[in-house]
PDB file of C-alpha atoms and ligand atoms in Angstrom:
ATOM      1  CA  MET G   1      83.328 -70.912  15.300  1.00 42.00           C
ATOM      2  CA  SER G   2      85.423 -71.230  12.393  1.00 43.00           C
ATOM      3  CA  SER G   3      84.071 -68.174  10.701  1.00 43.00           C
ATOM      4  CA  ASP G   4      85.085 -66.056  13.996  1.00 48.00           C
ATOM      5  CA  THR G   5      88.662 -67.325  13.595  1.00 44.00           C
ATOM      6  CA  ARG G   6      88.865 -66.169   9.915  1.00 47.00           C
ATOM      7  CA  SER G   7      87.509 -62.789  10.635  1.00 47.00           C
ATOM      8  CA  LYS G   8      90.543 -62.056  13.110  1.00 52.00           C
ATOM      9  CA  SER G   9      93.256 -62.732  10.675  1.00 53.00           C
ATOM     10  CA  PRO G  10      94.423 -59.740   8.647  1.00 52.00           C
ATOM     11  CA  PRO G  11      94.132 -59.767   5.088  1.00 54.00           C
ATOM     12  CA  PRO G  12      97.302 -60.603   3.267  1.00 54.00           C
ATOM     13  CA  GLU G  13      98.042 -56.865   2.004  1.00 55.00           C
ATOM     14  CA  GLN G  14      97.542 -55.518   5.521  1.00 54.00           C
ATOM     15  CA  ALA G  15      99.908 -58.281   6.944  1.00 50.00           C
ATOM     16  CA  GLN G  16     102.493 -57.234   4.324  1.00 55.00           C
ATOM     17  CA  THR G  17     102.232 -53.481   5.396  1.00 52.00           C
ATOM     18  CA  THR G  18     102.598 -54.380   9.023  1.00 50.00           C
ATOM     19  CA  SER G  19     105.720 -56.368   8.612  1.00 53.00           C
ATOM     20  CA  ARG G  20     107.263 -53.627   6.336  1.00 56.00           C
ATOM     21  CA  ARG G  21     106.526 -51.214   9.093  1.00 55.00           C
ATOM     22  CA  THR G  22     108.146 -53.377  11.874  1.00 51.00           C
ATOM     23  CA  LEU G  23     111.173 -53.809   9.728  1.00 50.00           C
ATOM     24  CA  ALA G  24     111.488 -50.030   9.134  1.00 54.00           C
ATOM     25  CA  LEU G  25     111.249 -49.409  12.816  1.00 50.00           C
ATOM     26  CA  ALA G  26     113.725 -52.097  13.671  1.00 51.00           C
ATOM     27  CA  THR G  27     116.128 -50.517  11.007  1.00 54.00           C
ATOM     28  CA  ALA G  28     115.794 -46.988  12.449  1.00 52.00           C
ATOM     29  CA  ALA G  29     116.325 -48.345  16.027  1.00 50.00           C
ATOM     30  CA  GLY G  30     119.494 -50.084  14.851  1.00 50.00           C
ATOM     31  CA  ALA G  31     120.777 -47.135  13.071  1.00 52.00           C
ATOM     32  CA  CYS G  32     120.271 -44.939  16.248  1.00 41.00           C
ATOM     33  CA  ALA G  33     122.072 -47.402  18.331  1.00 47.00           C
ATOM     34  CA  LEU G  34     124.880 -47.443  15.915  1.00 47.00           C
ATOM     35  CA  ALA G  35     125.222 -43.735  15.616  1.00 48.00           C
ATOM     36  CA  ALA G  36     125.238 -43.597  19.551  1.00 44.00           C
ATOM     37  CA  ALA G  37     127.933 -46.218  19.713  1.00 49.00           C
ATOM     38  CA  ALA G  38     129.917 -44.302  17.184  1.00 51.00           C
ATOM     39  CA  ALA G  39     129.367 -40.910  18.747  1.00 48.00           C
ATOM     40  CA  GLY G  40     130.322 -42.029  22.306  1.00 46.00           C
ATOM     41  CA  PRO G  41     134.088 -42.113  21.828  1.00 46.00           C
ATOM     42  CA  SER G  42     133.981 -38.659  19.847  1.00 50.00           C
ATOM     43  CA  LEU G  43     131.985 -36.991  22.571  1.00 45.00           C
ATOM     44  CA  VAL G  44     134.390 -38.231  25.228  1.00 43.00           C
ATOM     45  CA  PHE G  45     137.334 -36.960  22.947  1.00 45.00           C
ATOM     46  CA  ALA G  46     135.646 -33.624  22.546  1.00 48.00           C
ATOM     47  CA  LEU G  47     134.660 -33.105  26.226  1.00 47.00           C
ATOM     48  CA  ALA G  48     137.873 -34.407  27.730  1.00 46.00           C
ATOM     49  CA  PRO G  49     139.963 -31.174  27.421  1.00 46.00           C
ATOM     50  CA  LEU G  50     137.245 -29.154  29.108  1.00 45.00           C
ATOM     51  CA  GLN G  51     137.394 -31.706  31.992  1.00 45.00           C
ATOM     52  CA  ALA G  52     141.277 -31.462  32.132  1.00 45.00           C
ATOM     53  CA  GLN G  53     141.049 -27.593  32.298  1.00 44.00           C
ATOM     54  CA  LYS G  54     138.976 -27.837  35.422  1.00 44.00           C
ATOM     55  CA  SER G  55     141.923 -29.351  37.234  1.00 41.00           C
ATOM     56  CA  SER G  56     144.265 -26.594  36.592  1.00 58.00           C
ATOM     57  CA  GLY G  57     144.639 -25.764  40.445  1.00 70.00           C
ATOM     58  CA  ARG G  58     146.914 -28.231  42.188  1.00 86.00           C
ATOM     59  CA  TRP G  59     148.781 -28.354  45.339  1.00 95.00           C
ATOM     60  CA  VAL G  60     152.530 -28.657  44.753  1.00 96.00           C
ATOM     61  CA  LYS G  61     155.079 -29.386  47.396  1.00 96.00           C
ATOM     62  CA  THR G  62     158.257 -27.184  47.153  1.00 97.00           C
ATOM     63  CA  VAL G  63     161.228 -26.309  49.475  1.00 98.00           C
ATOM     64  CA  LYS G  64     161.279 -26.913  53.431  1.00 98.00           C
ATOM     65  CA  LEU G  65     160.098 -23.934  55.422  1.00 97.00           C
ATOM     66  CA  ASP G  66     163.456 -23.689  57.304  1.00 96.00           C
ATOM     67  CA  GLN G  67     165.270 -23.230  53.890  1.00 97.00           C
ATOM     68  CA  LEU G  68     163.551 -19.859  53.462  1.00 96.00           C
ATOM     69  CA  GLN G  69     165.050 -16.771  55.128  1.00 93.00           C
ATOM     70  CA  GLU G  70     162.703 -14.475  56.771  1.00 92.00           C
ATOM     71  CA  GLY G  71     161.578 -11.613  54.371  1.00 91.00           C
ATOM     72  CA  VAL G  72     163.986 -12.857  51.613  1.00 92.00           C
ATOM     73  CA  PRO G  73     162.168 -13.836  48.397  1.00 94.00           C
ATOM     74  CA  ARG G  74     163.265 -17.288  46.864  1.00 96.00           C
ATOM     75  CA  ARG G  75     162.258 -18.376  43.541  1.00 97.00           C
ATOM     76  CA  VAL G  76     161.249 -22.029  43.304  1.00 98.00           C
ATOM     77  CA  ALA G  77     160.402 -24.187  40.389  1.00 96.00           C
ATOM     78  CA  ILE G  78     156.933 -25.748  40.395  1.00 95.00           C
ATOM     79  CA  VAL G  79     157.451 -29.364  39.385  1.00 93.00           C
ATOM     80  CA  ASP G  80     154.605 -31.912  38.957  1.00 92.00           C
ATOM     81  CA  ASP G  81     153.131 -34.171  36.495  1.00 89.00           C
ATOM     82  CA  ARG G  82     151.600 -32.630  33.459  1.00 86.00           C
ATOM     83  CA  LYS G  83     148.248 -34.154  32.448  1.00 82.00           C
ATOM     84  CA  ASP G  84     145.948 -33.458  29.416  1.00 83.00           C
ATOM     85  CA  ALA G  85     143.031 -35.498  28.283  1.00 85.00           C
ATOM     86  CA  TRP G  86     145.248 -38.306  26.911  1.00 89.00           C
ATOM     87  CA  THR G  87     148.695 -38.287  28.338  1.00 92.00           C
ATOM     88  CA  VAL G  88     150.701 -37.764  31.533  1.00 92.00           C
ATOM     89  CA  GLU G  89     154.141 -36.458  31.593  1.00 92.00           C
ATOM     90  CA  ARG G  90     156.004 -37.039  34.908  1.00 94.00           C
ATOM     91  CA  GLY G  91     158.032 -34.418  36.759  1.00 91.00           C
ATOM     92  CA  VAL G  92     157.694 -31.433  34.421  1.00 92.00           C
ATOM     93  CA  GLU G  93     158.623 -27.873  35.381  1.00 92.00           C
ATOM     94  CA  LEU G  94     155.175 -25.967  35.131  1.00 92.00           C
ATOM     95  CA  GLY G  95     156.464 -22.666  36.107  1.00 94.00           C
ATOM     96  CA  SER G  96     157.850 -20.863  39.076  1.00 96.00           C
ATOM     97  CA  VAL G  97     156.762 -18.797  42.058  1.00 98.00           C
ATOM     98  CA  TRP G  98     158.405 -16.346  44.495  1.00 98.00           C
ATOM     99  CA  LEU G  99     158.118 -17.548  48.163  1.00 97.00           C
ATOM    100  CA  VAL G 100     158.591 -15.088  50.952  1.00 95.00           C
ATOM    101  CA  ARG G 101     158.589 -16.369  54.498  1.00 95.00           C
ATOM    102  CA  ARG G 102     156.769 -14.303  57.113  1.00 93.00           C
ATOM    103  CA  GLY G 103     157.240 -16.112  60.400  1.00 93.00           C
ATOM    104  CA  ASP G 104     155.359 -19.398  60.092  1.00 93.00           C
ATOM    105  CA  ARG G 105     153.542 -18.260  57.095  1.00 95.00           C
ATOM    106  CA  VAL G 106     154.658 -17.966  53.497  1.00 98.00           C
ATOM    107  CA  LEU G 107     153.539 -15.536  50.693  1.00 97.00           C
ATOM    108  CA  ALA G 108     153.587 -17.045  47.298  1.00 98.00           C
ATOM    109  CA  LEU G 109     153.582 -14.643  44.317  1.00 98.00           C
ATOM    110  CA  SER G 110     153.334 -15.926  40.689  1.00 98.00           C
ATOM    111  CA  ALA G 111     156.555 -15.158  38.775  1.00 98.00           C
ATOM    112  CA  VAL G 112     154.611 -14.309  35.830  1.00 98.00           C
ATOM    113  CA  CYS G 113     154.114 -10.524  35.130  1.00 98.00           C
ATOM    114  CA  PRO G 114     150.343  -9.769  34.738  1.00 98.00           C
ATOM    115  CA  HIS G 115     151.299  -7.316  31.803  1.00 98.00           C
ATOM    116  CA  LEU G 116     152.556  -9.436  29.124  1.00 98.00           C
ATOM    117  CA  GLY G 117     153.773 -12.621  30.854  1.00 98.00           C
ATOM    118  CA  CYS G 118     157.663 -12.064  31.410  1.00 98.00           C
ATOM    119  CA  SER G 119     159.306 -13.404  34.405  1.00 98.00           C
ATOM    120  CA  VAL G 120     159.730 -10.822  37.195  1.00 98.00           C
ATOM    121  CA  ASN G 121     162.811 -10.688  39.268  1.00 96.00           C
ATOM    122  CA  ALA G 122     163.507  -9.862  43.095  1.00 95.00           C
ATOM    123  CA  VAL G 123     165.127  -6.469  43.331  1.00 92.00           C
ATOM    124  CA  VAL G 124     168.200  -6.394  45.365  1.00 80.00           C
ATOM    125  CA  THR G 125     168.660  -3.361  47.624  1.00 73.00           C
ATOM    126  CA  PRO G 126     171.904  -1.378  47.617  1.00 68.00           C
ATOM    127  CA  GLU G 127     172.683  -3.193  50.904  1.00 68.00           C
ATOM    128  CA  GLY G 128     172.454  -6.535  49.007  1.00 61.00           C
ATOM    129  CA  ARG G 129     169.263  -7.732  50.551  1.00 61.00           C
ATOM    130  CA  GLY G 130     167.413  -9.651  47.949  1.00 56.00           C
ATOM    131  CA  GLY G 131     163.806  -8.734  47.700  1.00 54.00           C
ATOM    132  CA  GLY G 132     163.958  -5.733  50.180  1.00 70.00           C
ATOM    133  CA  GLY G 133     163.318  -3.639  47.100  1.00 81.00           C
ATOM    134  CA  GLY G 134     160.404  -5.685  45.823  1.00 94.00           C
ATOM    135  CA  PHE G 135     160.051  -7.090  42.467  1.00 96.00           C
ATOM    136  CA  ALA G 136     160.559  -5.773  38.824  1.00 97.00           C
ATOM    137  CA  CYS G 137     159.863  -6.903  35.402  1.00 98.00           C
ATOM    138  CA  PRO G 138     162.721  -6.596  32.961  1.00 97.00           C
ATOM    139  CA  CYS G 139     160.385  -6.214  29.877  1.00 98.00           C
ATOM    140  CA  HIS G 140     158.570  -3.005  30.317  1.00 98.00           C
ATOM    141  CA  THR G 141     159.669  -1.915  33.841  1.00 96.00           C
ATOM    142  CA  SER G 142     156.784  -2.764  35.909  1.00 98.00           C
ATOM    143  CA  ALA G 143     157.524  -2.664  39.536  1.00 97.00           C
ATOM    144  CA  PHE G 144     155.990  -4.240  42.581  1.00 97.00           C
ATOM    145  CA  ASP G 145     156.572  -3.825  46.239  1.00 95.00           C
ATOM    146  CA  PRO G 146     157.788  -6.599  48.523  1.00 93.00           C
ATOM    147  CA  GLY G 147     154.183  -7.818  49.015  1.00 95.00           C
ATOM    148  CA  GLY G 148     153.446  -7.950  45.292  1.00 97.00           C
ATOM    149  CA  LYS G 149     151.582  -4.517  45.044  1.00 97.00           C
ATOM    150  CA  ARG G 150     152.161  -2.819  41.779  1.00 98.00           C
ATOM    151  CA  THR G 151     153.898   0.458  42.203  1.00 97.00           C
ATOM    152  CA  SER G 152     154.749   1.489  38.616  1.00 97.00           C
ATOM    153  CA  GLY G 153     154.779   0.392  35.000  1.00 98.00           C
ATOM    154  CA  PRO G 154     152.169  -0.896  32.755  1.00 98.00           C
ATOM    155  CA  SER G 155     151.130  -4.051  34.586  1.00 98.00           C
ATOM    156  CA  PRO G 156     147.350  -3.918  34.944  1.00 98.00           C
ATOM    157  CA  ARG G 157     147.361  -5.383  38.443  1.00 98.00           C
ATOM    158  CA  ASP G 158     149.414  -6.622  41.435  1.00 98.00           C
ATOM    159  CA  LEU G 159     151.422  -9.842  41.176  1.00 98.00           C
ATOM    160  CA  ASP G 160     149.061 -12.790  41.509  1.00 98.00           C
ATOM    161  CA  GLU G 161     149.253 -14.350  44.943  1.00 98.00           C
ATOM    162  CA  LEU G 162     148.729 -18.102  45.477  1.00 98.00           C
ATOM    163  CA  GLU G 163     147.614 -19.931  48.394  1.00 97.00           C
ATOM    164  CA  THR G 164     150.109 -21.926  50.625  1.00 97.00           C
ATOM    165  CA  LYS G 165     150.181 -24.165  53.455  1.00 97.00           C
ATOM    166  CA  ILE G 166     152.906 -26.012  55.443  1.00 97.00           C
ATOM    167  CA  ASP G 167     152.836 -29.803  55.215  1.00 96.00           C
ATOM    168  CA  ASP G 168     155.417 -32.028  56.999  1.00 96.00           C
ATOM    169  CA  GLY G 169     157.697 -28.991  57.197  1.00 97.00           C
ATOM    170  CA  HIS G 170     157.444 -28.207  53.435  1.00 97.00           C
ATOM    171  CA  VAL G 171     155.963 -25.135  51.690  1.00 98.00           C
ATOM    172  CA  VAL G 172     152.946 -26.416  49.594  1.00 97.00           C
ATOM    173  CA  VAL G 173     151.631 -24.022  46.921  1.00 97.00           C
ATOM    174  CA  ASP G 174     148.184 -24.095  45.232  1.00 96.00           C
ATOM    175  CA  PHE G 175     149.719 -23.590  41.805  1.00 96.00           C
ATOM    176  CA  ARG G 176     147.394 -21.710  39.208  1.00 95.00           C
ATOM    177  CA  ARG G 177     147.829 -19.672  36.165  1.00 95.00           C
ATOM    178  CA  PHE G 178     145.996 -16.311  35.435  1.00 96.00           C
ATOM    179  CA  ARG G 179     145.294 -14.327  32.360  1.00 97.00           C
ATOM    180  CA  ILE G 180     147.614 -11.594  31.482  1.00 98.00           C
ATOM    181  CA  GLY G 181     146.930  -8.102  30.245  1.00 98.00           C
ATOM    182  CA  ILE G 182     143.684  -7.450  32.143  1.00 98.00           C
ATOM    183  CA  ASP G 183     142.876  -5.833  35.416  1.00 98.00           C
ATOM    184  CA  GLU G 184     141.169  -8.716  37.111  1.00 97.00           C
ATOM    185  CA  LYS G 185     142.844 -11.831  38.328  1.00 97.00           C
ATOM    186  CA  VAL G 186     141.078 -14.501  36.288  1.00 96.00           C
ATOM    187  CA  GLU G 187     142.291 -18.057  36.320  1.00 95.00           C
ATOM    188  CA  THR G 188     142.971 -19.577  32.808  1.00 92.00           C
TER     189      THR G 188
HETATM  190  S1  FES R   1     155.557  -8.113  30.637  1.00 57.86           S
HETATM  191 FE1  FES R   1     156.080  -7.131  32.604  1.00 57.86          FE
HETATM  192  S2  FES R   1     156.062  -5.113  32.351  1.00 57.86           S
HETATM  193 FE2  FES R   1     155.411  -5.820  30.441  1.00 57.86          FE
END
């Protein structure tokens, strides 16, 4: 019986080797855990701007519908909180859009010229009716009709239209930005 028990015990050298392997494995596992813990905040830090970019579209309340005259463009500021991955600024002017009332619906056009990003103006007709002559960019003379369609100049596309809805009597705009200088309407 006693000789069986002795035969199951590893020799001293083998026992030392086994305990060194166990120590090495434990050290490696600990190092991995530390590396993951250290990388975690860095990964969040690196990926956060990507997540922030995904939320570029936002519904922003603007003026009351009855403050718009039928067919007469009105430029309104888009004011909302500006958020990035780490901070929030309250009540920041993010840009502006042209609103044109058409009955109970409202056409919203980005005020940013698709050519190189200047701010477009409504053209006042000789009779003094704002917007009856469409829109014009003061930088390189691109021109657009009252619906935002490009009629002349170097702009590569029409003015960028934005979605709108009426909520509690107010015009709410799905505010987005688009790349300039290209034919396609591509959100930034
Ligand atoms: S920026 Fe508007 S025409 Fe060039």
